[in-house]
Short mmCIF file of N, CA and C in Angstrom, two decimals:
data_model
loop_
_atom_site.label_atom_id
_atom_site.label_comp_id
_atom_site.label_asym_id
_atom_site.label_seq_id
_atom_site.Cartn_x
_atom_site.Cartn_y
_atom_site.Cartn_z
N MET N 185 8.11 6.51 23.27
CA MET N 185 8.10 6.00 21.91
C MET N 185 6.67 6.03 21.37
N ASP N 186 6.54 6.45 20.13
CA ASP N 186 5.25 6.54 19.46
C ASP N 186 4.69 5.15 19.21
N GLU N 187 3.36 4.99 19.38
CA GLU N 187 2.76 3.67 19.16
C GLU N 187 2.85 3.28 17.69
N LEU N 188 2.92 2.00 17.44
CA LEU N 188 3.00 1.45 16.09
C LEU N 188 1.58 1.25 15.57
N VAL N 189 1.31 1.79 14.37
CA VAL N 189 -0.02 1.68 13.78
C VAL N 189 0.08 1.21 12.33
N SER N 190 -1.06 0.77 11.84
CA SER N 190 -1.22 0.38 10.45
C SER N 190 -2.43 1.13 9.91
N LEU N 191 -2.28 1.70 8.72
CA LEU N 191 -3.37 2.43 8.09
C LEU N 191 -3.49 1.94 6.66
N THR N 192 -4.69 1.57 6.27
CA THR N 192 -4.96 1.13 4.90
C THR N 192 -5.96 2.08 4.28
N TYR N 193 -5.73 2.41 3.00
CA TYR N 193 -6.68 3.25 2.28
C TYR N 193 -6.77 2.74 0.84
N ARG N 194 -7.85 3.16 0.20
CA ARG N 194 -8.02 2.91 -1.23
C ARG N 194 -8.27 4.25 -1.88
N SER N 195 -7.70 4.46 -3.06
CA SER N 195 -7.97 5.68 -3.81
C SER N 195 -8.04 5.35 -5.30
N ARG N 196 -8.73 6.20 -6.02
CA ARG N 196 -8.75 6.07 -7.48
C ARG N 196 -7.50 6.78 -8.00
N ALA N 197 -6.73 6.08 -8.80
CA ALA N 197 -5.48 6.64 -9.32
C ALA N 197 -5.77 7.63 -10.44
N ARG N 198 -5.08 8.75 -10.39
CA ARG N 198 -5.15 9.75 -11.47
C ARG N 198 -3.74 9.89 -12.03
N LEU N 199 -3.43 9.07 -13.00
CA LEU N 199 -2.08 9.02 -13.56
C LEU N 199 -2.13 9.24 -15.06
N ALA N 200 -1.44 10.27 -15.54
CA ALA N 200 -1.38 10.53 -16.97
C ALA N 200 -0.47 9.51 -17.66
N ASP N 201 0.62 9.14 -17.00
CA ASP N 201 1.58 8.16 -17.51
C ASP N 201 1.85 7.17 -16.39
N PRO N 202 0.98 6.14 -16.25
CA PRO N 202 1.08 5.24 -15.08
C PRO N 202 2.46 4.65 -14.85
N THR N 203 3.12 4.15 -15.87
CA THR N 203 4.41 3.51 -15.67
C THR N 203 5.42 4.48 -15.09
N ALA N 204 5.58 5.63 -15.72
CA ALA N 204 6.56 6.62 -15.24
C ALA N 204 6.19 7.17 -13.88
N GLN N 205 4.91 7.45 -13.66
CA GLN N 205 4.51 8.05 -12.39
C GLN N 205 4.62 7.06 -11.23
N ILE N 206 4.37 5.79 -11.48
CA ILE N 206 4.52 4.80 -10.40
C ILE N 206 5.99 4.65 -10.03
N VAL N 207 6.87 4.67 -11.02
CA VAL N 207 8.31 4.63 -10.71
C VAL N 207 8.69 5.84 -9.86
N GLN N 208 8.18 6.99 -10.23
CA GLN N 208 8.44 8.23 -9.48
C GLN N 208 7.89 8.12 -8.06
N ILE N 209 6.68 7.63 -7.90
CA ILE N 209 6.08 7.46 -6.58
C ILE N 209 6.94 6.54 -5.72
N MET N 210 7.37 5.43 -6.29
CA MET N 210 8.14 4.46 -5.52
C MET N 210 9.50 5.00 -5.10
N ARG N 211 10.17 5.70 -5.99
CA ARG N 211 11.48 6.27 -5.63
C ARG N 211 11.34 7.25 -4.47
N ALA N 212 10.36 8.13 -4.57
CA ALA N 212 10.16 9.12 -3.50
C ALA N 212 9.72 8.44 -2.21
N ALA N 213 8.83 7.45 -2.32
CA ALA N 213 8.31 6.78 -1.13
C ALA N 213 9.41 6.04 -0.38
N ARG N 214 10.28 5.38 -1.10
CA ARG N 214 11.33 4.61 -0.43
C ARG N 214 12.25 5.51 0.39
N VAL N 215 12.59 6.66 -0.14
CA VAL N 215 13.46 7.60 0.59
C VAL N 215 12.70 8.18 1.79
N ARG N 216 11.50 8.70 1.54
CA ARG N 216 10.71 9.33 2.60
C ARG N 216 10.34 8.34 3.69
N ASN N 217 9.89 7.15 3.28
CA ASN N 217 9.43 6.17 4.27
C ASN N 217 10.57 5.67 5.14
N LEU N 218 11.74 5.52 4.56
CA LEU N 218 12.91 5.11 5.35
C LEU N 218 13.19 6.16 6.42
N ARG N 219 13.12 7.44 6.03
CA ARG N 219 13.36 8.54 6.97
C ARG N 219 12.29 8.57 8.06
N LEU N 220 11.04 8.28 7.70
CA LEU N 220 9.93 8.35 8.66
C LEU N 220 9.75 7.07 9.48
N GLY N 221 10.44 6.00 9.10
CA GLY N 221 10.26 4.73 9.80
C GLY N 221 8.99 4.01 9.38
N ILE N 222 8.59 4.22 8.14
CA ILE N 222 7.35 3.62 7.62
C ILE N 222 7.70 2.47 6.69
N THR N 223 6.93 1.39 6.82
CA THR N 223 7.01 0.28 5.89
C THR N 223 5.61 0.08 5.32
N GLY N 224 5.53 -0.72 4.26
CA GLY N 224 4.20 -0.97 3.73
C GLY N 224 4.20 -1.60 2.37
N ILE N 225 3.00 -1.64 1.82
CA ILE N 225 2.78 -2.27 0.53
C ILE N 225 1.77 -1.43 -0.24
N LEU N 226 1.98 -1.31 -1.53
CA LEU N 226 1.09 -0.55 -2.40
C LEU N 226 0.64 -1.47 -3.52
N LEU N 227 -0.67 -1.65 -3.62
CA LEU N 227 -1.24 -2.47 -4.68
C LEU N 227 -1.83 -1.53 -5.73
N TYR N 228 -1.60 -1.85 -7.00
CA TYR N 228 -2.14 -1.03 -8.09
C TYR N 228 -2.76 -1.97 -9.11
N ASN N 229 -4.06 -1.83 -9.33
CA ASN N 229 -4.74 -2.73 -10.25
C ASN N 229 -5.09 -2.08 -11.59
N GLY N 230 -4.53 -0.91 -11.85
CA GLY N 230 -4.81 -0.21 -13.09
C GLY N 230 -5.85 0.90 -12.92
N VAL N 231 -6.63 0.83 -11.85
CA VAL N 231 -7.66 1.83 -11.56
C VAL N 231 -7.46 2.42 -10.17
N HIS N 232 -7.27 1.54 -9.19
CA HIS N 232 -7.16 1.95 -7.80
C HIS N 232 -5.79 1.63 -7.21
N PHE N 233 -5.43 2.45 -6.24
CA PHE N 233 -4.34 2.11 -5.33
C PHE N 233 -5.00 1.57 -4.06
N VAL N 234 -4.43 0.54 -3.49
CA VAL N 234 -4.78 0.11 -2.15
C VAL N 234 -3.43 0.03 -1.44
N GLN N 235 -3.27 0.83 -0.42
CA GLN N 235 -1.98 0.90 0.25
C GLN N 235 -2.16 0.70 1.75
N THR N 236 -1.20 -0.02 2.33
CA THR N 236 -1.10 -0.11 3.77
C THR N 236 0.24 0.46 4.17
N ILE N 237 0.20 1.40 5.08
CA ILE N 237 1.42 1.95 5.65
C ILE N 237 1.43 1.59 7.12
N GLU N 238 2.61 1.33 7.64
CA GLU N 238 2.73 0.98 9.06
C GLU N 238 3.98 1.64 9.62
N GLY N 239 3.86 2.07 10.86
CA GLY N 239 4.97 2.74 11.51
C GLY N 239 4.47 3.55 12.69
N PRO N 240 5.30 4.47 13.17
CA PRO N 240 4.89 5.32 14.29
C PRO N 240 3.65 6.13 13.90
N ARG N 241 2.75 6.30 14.84
CA ARG N 241 1.48 6.98 14.56
C ARG N 241 1.68 8.37 13.95
N ALA N 242 2.57 9.17 14.51
CA ALA N 242 2.78 10.53 13.99
C ALA N 242 3.28 10.50 12.55
N ALA N 243 4.15 9.56 12.23
CA ALA N 243 4.68 9.45 10.87
C ALA N 243 3.59 9.01 9.89
N CYS N 244 2.77 8.06 10.30
CA CYS N 244 1.67 7.59 9.45
C CYS N 244 0.65 8.71 9.22
N ASP N 245 0.36 9.47 10.28
CA ASP N 245 -0.55 10.61 10.14
C ASP N 245 0.00 11.63 9.14
N GLU N 246 1.30 11.93 9.27
CA GLU N 246 1.94 12.89 8.37
C GLU N 246 1.89 12.40 6.93
N LEU N 247 2.23 11.13 6.72
CA LEU N 247 2.23 10.58 5.37
C LEU N 247 0.82 10.56 4.79
N PHE N 248 -0.17 10.20 5.58
CA PHE N 248 -1.54 10.17 5.05
C PHE N 248 -2.02 11.57 4.69
N ARG N 249 -1.59 12.59 5.42
CA ARG N 249 -1.93 13.98 5.05
C ARG N 249 -1.32 14.32 3.69
N LEU N 250 -0.07 13.89 3.46
CA LEU N 250 0.57 14.14 2.17
C LEU N 250 -0.15 13.42 1.04
N ILE N 251 -0.50 12.17 1.26
CA ILE N 251 -1.22 11.38 0.26
C ILE N 251 -2.57 12.02 -0.04
N SER N 252 -3.27 12.46 0.99
CA SER N 252 -4.59 13.07 0.81
C SER N 252 -4.54 14.34 -0.02
N ALA N 253 -3.41 15.04 0.01
CA ALA N 253 -3.26 16.28 -0.75
C ALA N 253 -2.66 16.04 -2.14
N ASP N 254 -2.27 14.81 -2.43
CA ASP N 254 -1.61 14.47 -3.70
C ASP N 254 -2.66 14.35 -4.81
N PRO N 255 -2.52 15.13 -5.90
CA PRO N 255 -3.52 15.08 -6.97
C PRO N 255 -3.56 13.75 -7.73
N ARG N 256 -2.59 12.87 -7.50
CA ARG N 256 -2.61 11.55 -8.15
C ARG N 256 -3.59 10.60 -7.49
N HIS N 257 -4.16 11.03 -6.36
CA HIS N 257 -5.15 10.24 -5.64
C HIS N 257 -6.48 11.00 -5.61
N GLN N 258 -7.56 10.32 -5.89
CA GLN N 258 -8.89 10.90 -5.70
C GLN N 258 -9.79 9.85 -5.09
N GLU N 259 -10.91 10.30 -4.55
CA GLU N 259 -11.87 9.38 -3.92
C GLU N 259 -11.18 8.50 -2.87
N ILE N 260 -10.42 9.13 -1.98
CA ILE N 260 -9.67 8.39 -0.96
C ILE N 260 -10.61 7.90 0.14
N LEU N 261 -10.51 6.62 0.43
CA LEU N 261 -11.29 6.01 1.49
C LEU N 261 -10.32 5.32 2.44
N ALA N 262 -10.20 5.86 3.66
CA ALA N 262 -9.32 5.26 4.66
C ALA N 262 -10.11 4.25 5.48
N PHE N 263 -9.51 3.11 5.71
CA PHE N 263 -10.10 2.10 6.58
C PHE N 263 -8.96 1.25 7.10
N GLY N 264 -9.25 0.44 8.07
CA GLY N 264 -8.22 -0.46 8.57
C GLY N 264 -7.19 0.20 9.47
N PHE N 265 -7.52 1.33 10.09
CA PHE N 265 -6.58 1.95 11.01
C PHE N 265 -6.57 1.16 12.31
N GLU N 266 -5.40 0.72 12.73
CA GLU N 266 -5.32 -0.06 13.97
C GLU N 266 -3.93 0.03 14.58
N ARG N 267 -3.89 -0.15 15.89
CA ARG N 267 -2.61 -0.32 16.58
C ARG N 267 -2.14 -1.73 16.28
N ILE N 268 -0.84 -1.87 16.09
CA ILE N 268 -0.29 -3.20 15.82
C ILE N 268 0.90 -3.45 16.74
N ALA N 269 1.09 -4.72 17.06
CA ALA N 269 2.22 -5.10 17.91
C ALA N 269 3.48 -5.30 17.07
N ALA N 270 3.28 -5.72 15.82
CA ALA N 270 4.43 -5.98 14.93
C ALA N 270 4.03 -5.63 13.49
N ARG N 271 5.00 -5.27 12.70
CA ARG N 271 4.76 -4.94 11.30
C ARG N 271 4.48 -6.19 10.48
N ARG N 272 3.57 -6.07 9.51
CA ARG N 272 3.34 -7.17 8.56
C ARG N 272 4.32 -7.11 7.40
N PHE N 273 4.85 -5.93 7.12
CA PHE N 273 5.75 -5.72 5.99
C PHE N 273 7.06 -5.09 6.46
N PRO N 274 7.77 -5.74 7.38
CA PRO N 274 8.92 -5.10 8.03
C PRO N 274 10.11 -4.83 7.11
N ASP N 275 10.21 -5.55 6.01
CA ASP N 275 11.38 -5.42 5.15
C ASP N 275 11.17 -4.51 3.95
N TRP N 276 9.98 -3.94 3.82
CA TRP N 276 9.68 -3.14 2.64
C TRP N 276 9.42 -1.69 3.01
N SER N 277 10.35 -0.79 2.64
CA SER N 277 10.10 0.64 2.87
C SER N 277 8.89 1.06 2.04
N MET N 278 8.71 0.43 0.92
CA MET N 278 7.46 0.48 0.17
C MET N 278 7.59 -0.49 -0.98
N ARG N 279 6.74 -1.46 -0.99
CA ARG N 279 6.74 -2.50 -2.02
C ARG N 279 5.51 -2.31 -2.88
N ILE N 280 5.70 -2.19 -4.18
CA ILE N 280 4.55 -2.09 -5.06
C ILE N 280 4.28 -3.46 -5.67
N VAL N 281 3.03 -3.78 -5.77
CA VAL N 281 2.59 -5.00 -6.42
C VAL N 281 1.73 -4.55 -7.59
N SER N 282 2.22 -4.82 -8.80
CA SER N 282 1.55 -4.38 -10.02
C SER N 282 0.33 -5.24 -10.34
N ARG N 283 -0.42 -4.81 -11.30
CA ARG N 283 -1.60 -5.53 -11.76
C ARG N 283 -1.25 -6.95 -12.18
N GLU N 284 -0.16 -7.10 -12.95
CA GLU N 284 0.25 -8.42 -13.42
C GLU N 284 0.68 -9.31 -12.25
N GLU N 285 1.44 -8.74 -11.34
CA GLU N 285 1.92 -9.49 -10.19
C GLU N 285 0.75 -9.87 -9.27
N LEU N 286 -0.22 -8.97 -9.14
CA LEU N 286 -1.41 -9.28 -8.34
C LEU N 286 -2.12 -10.51 -8.89
N ARG N 287 -2.26 -10.57 -10.21
CA ARG N 287 -2.94 -11.71 -10.83
C ARG N 287 -2.20 -13.01 -10.55
N ALA N 288 -0.87 -12.95 -10.58
CA ALA N 288 -0.07 -14.16 -10.33
C ALA N 288 -0.09 -14.57 -8.86
N LEU N 289 -0.03 -13.59 -7.96
CA LEU N 289 0.02 -13.88 -6.53
C LEU N 289 -1.35 -14.21 -5.94
N ALA N 290 -2.37 -13.61 -6.49
CA ALA N 290 -3.72 -13.80 -5.94
C ALA N 290 -4.70 -14.08 -7.08
N PRO N 291 -4.68 -15.31 -7.59
CA PRO N 291 -5.53 -15.64 -8.73
C PRO N 291 -7.01 -15.40 -8.48
N GLY N 292 -7.46 -15.43 -7.24
CA GLY N 292 -8.86 -15.19 -6.93
C GLY N 292 -9.21 -13.73 -6.77
N LEU N 293 -8.32 -12.85 -7.17
CA LEU N 293 -8.50 -11.41 -6.97
C LEU N 293 -9.81 -10.90 -7.56
N GLU N 294 -10.23 -11.44 -8.69
CA GLU N 294 -11.45 -10.93 -9.31
C GLU N 294 -12.67 -11.12 -8.41
N ARG N 295 -12.59 -12.00 -7.44
CA ARG N 295 -13.71 -12.20 -6.51
C ARG N 295 -13.69 -11.18 -5.37
N LEU N 296 -12.62 -10.40 -5.29
CA LEU N 296 -12.52 -9.39 -4.23
C LEU N 296 -12.77 -8.01 -4.83
N ASP N 297 -13.60 -7.23 -4.19
CA ASP N 297 -13.83 -5.88 -4.72
C ASP N 297 -12.94 -4.83 -4.05
N LEU N 298 -12.18 -5.22 -3.05
CA LEU N 298 -11.24 -4.34 -2.34
C LEU N 298 -11.91 -3.10 -1.78
N SER N 299 -13.20 -3.19 -1.50
CA SER N 299 -13.90 -2.03 -0.99
C SER N 299 -13.98 -2.03 0.54
N GLY N 300 -13.59 -3.11 1.16
CA GLY N 300 -13.67 -3.17 2.60
C GLY N 300 -12.46 -3.81 3.22
N PRO N 301 -12.30 -3.63 4.52
CA PRO N 301 -11.11 -4.13 5.19
C PRO N 301 -10.96 -5.65 5.14
N GLU N 302 -12.05 -6.38 5.08
CA GLU N 302 -11.93 -7.84 5.06
C GLU N 302 -11.24 -8.32 3.79
N ASP N 303 -11.65 -7.76 2.64
CA ASP N 303 -11.03 -8.14 1.37
C ASP N 303 -9.55 -7.77 1.35
N VAL N 304 -9.24 -6.57 1.80
CA VAL N 304 -7.85 -6.10 1.78
C VAL N 304 -7.01 -6.92 2.74
N THR N 305 -7.53 -7.23 3.92
CA THR N 305 -6.78 -8.04 4.89
C THR N 305 -6.47 -9.41 4.31
N GLU N 306 -7.44 -10.02 3.68
CA GLU N 306 -7.22 -11.33 3.07
C GLU N 306 -6.20 -11.24 1.94
N LEU N 307 -6.28 -10.22 1.12
CA LEU N 307 -5.33 -10.04 0.04
C LEU N 307 -3.92 -9.82 0.58
N HIS N 308 -3.79 -8.99 1.62
CA HIS N 308 -2.47 -8.77 2.24
C HIS N 308 -1.89 -10.06 2.77
N ARG N 309 -2.71 -10.85 3.45
CA ARG N 309 -2.22 -12.13 3.97
C ARG N 309 -1.67 -13.01 2.85
N THR N 310 -2.43 -13.11 1.78
CA THR N 310 -2.03 -13.93 0.64
C THR N 310 -0.72 -13.43 0.04
N ILE N 311 -0.66 -12.14 -0.23
CA ILE N 311 0.53 -11.57 -0.87
C ILE N 311 1.75 -11.67 0.03
N ALA N 312 1.60 -11.29 1.29
CA ALA N 312 2.75 -11.33 2.21
C ALA N 312 3.26 -12.75 2.35
N ALA N 313 2.38 -13.72 2.46
CA ALA N 313 2.81 -15.12 2.60
C ALA N 313 3.55 -15.59 1.36
N ARG N 314 3.01 -15.29 0.20
CA ARG N 314 3.64 -15.76 -1.04
C ARG N 314 4.95 -15.05 -1.33
N LEU N 315 5.01 -13.75 -1.09
CA LEU N 315 6.25 -13.02 -1.35
C LEU N 315 7.34 -13.40 -0.35
N SER N 316 6.98 -13.62 0.90
CA SER N 316 7.98 -13.94 1.90
C SER N 316 8.55 -15.34 1.73
N ARG N 317 7.85 -16.18 0.97
CA ARG N 317 8.32 -17.54 0.76
C ARG N 317 9.44 -17.63 -0.26
N GLY N 318 9.65 -16.61 -1.08
CA GLY N 318 10.71 -16.81 -2.04
C GLY N 318 10.97 -15.69 -3.00
N ASP N 319 10.48 -14.52 -2.75
CA ASP N 319 10.70 -13.41 -3.66
C ASP N 319 11.71 -12.46 -3.05
N ALA N 320 12.92 -12.90 -2.87
CA ALA N 320 13.96 -12.07 -2.24
C ALA N 320 14.21 -10.80 -3.04
N ALA N 321 14.09 -10.88 -4.36
CA ALA N 321 14.33 -9.71 -5.20
C ALA N 321 13.24 -8.66 -5.05
N ALA N 322 12.13 -9.03 -4.47
CA ALA N 322 11.01 -8.10 -4.34
C ALA N 322 11.18 -7.13 -3.20
N ASN N 323 12.04 -7.41 -2.27
CA ASN N 323 12.19 -6.53 -1.11
C ASN N 323 12.70 -5.18 -1.57
N GLY N 324 12.12 -4.11 -0.98
CA GLY N 324 12.59 -2.81 -1.39
C GLY N 324 12.23 -1.75 -0.44
#
């Protein structure tokens, strides 16, 4: 069995029509990630994507290669690659958290620059805890 890993990256979003393209990204991701055994969360603040994918190492490597070649992403910075014993986002084939939802879930977000693993780890903890407490409709 392939080891379970988590990979986090940040990229600058290149979206001509953000609303339509994010819907398109999510639809494709949910189908592909289910097939690959990948779960995760995608944060979008209007400028950057910060995404964590988790699953079998080979599947995460394959998905990151696809993301790296996707013209909707530029200035990709990968960090936070680690082996994990359990998934942090086991119920989400891919969950997007929009700019508005980020503000509601993490009011202190403006103090985080999301440029390093510490900020992203703290943000993930906050979001996962708050969503798992009562956002059943958010699972996807």
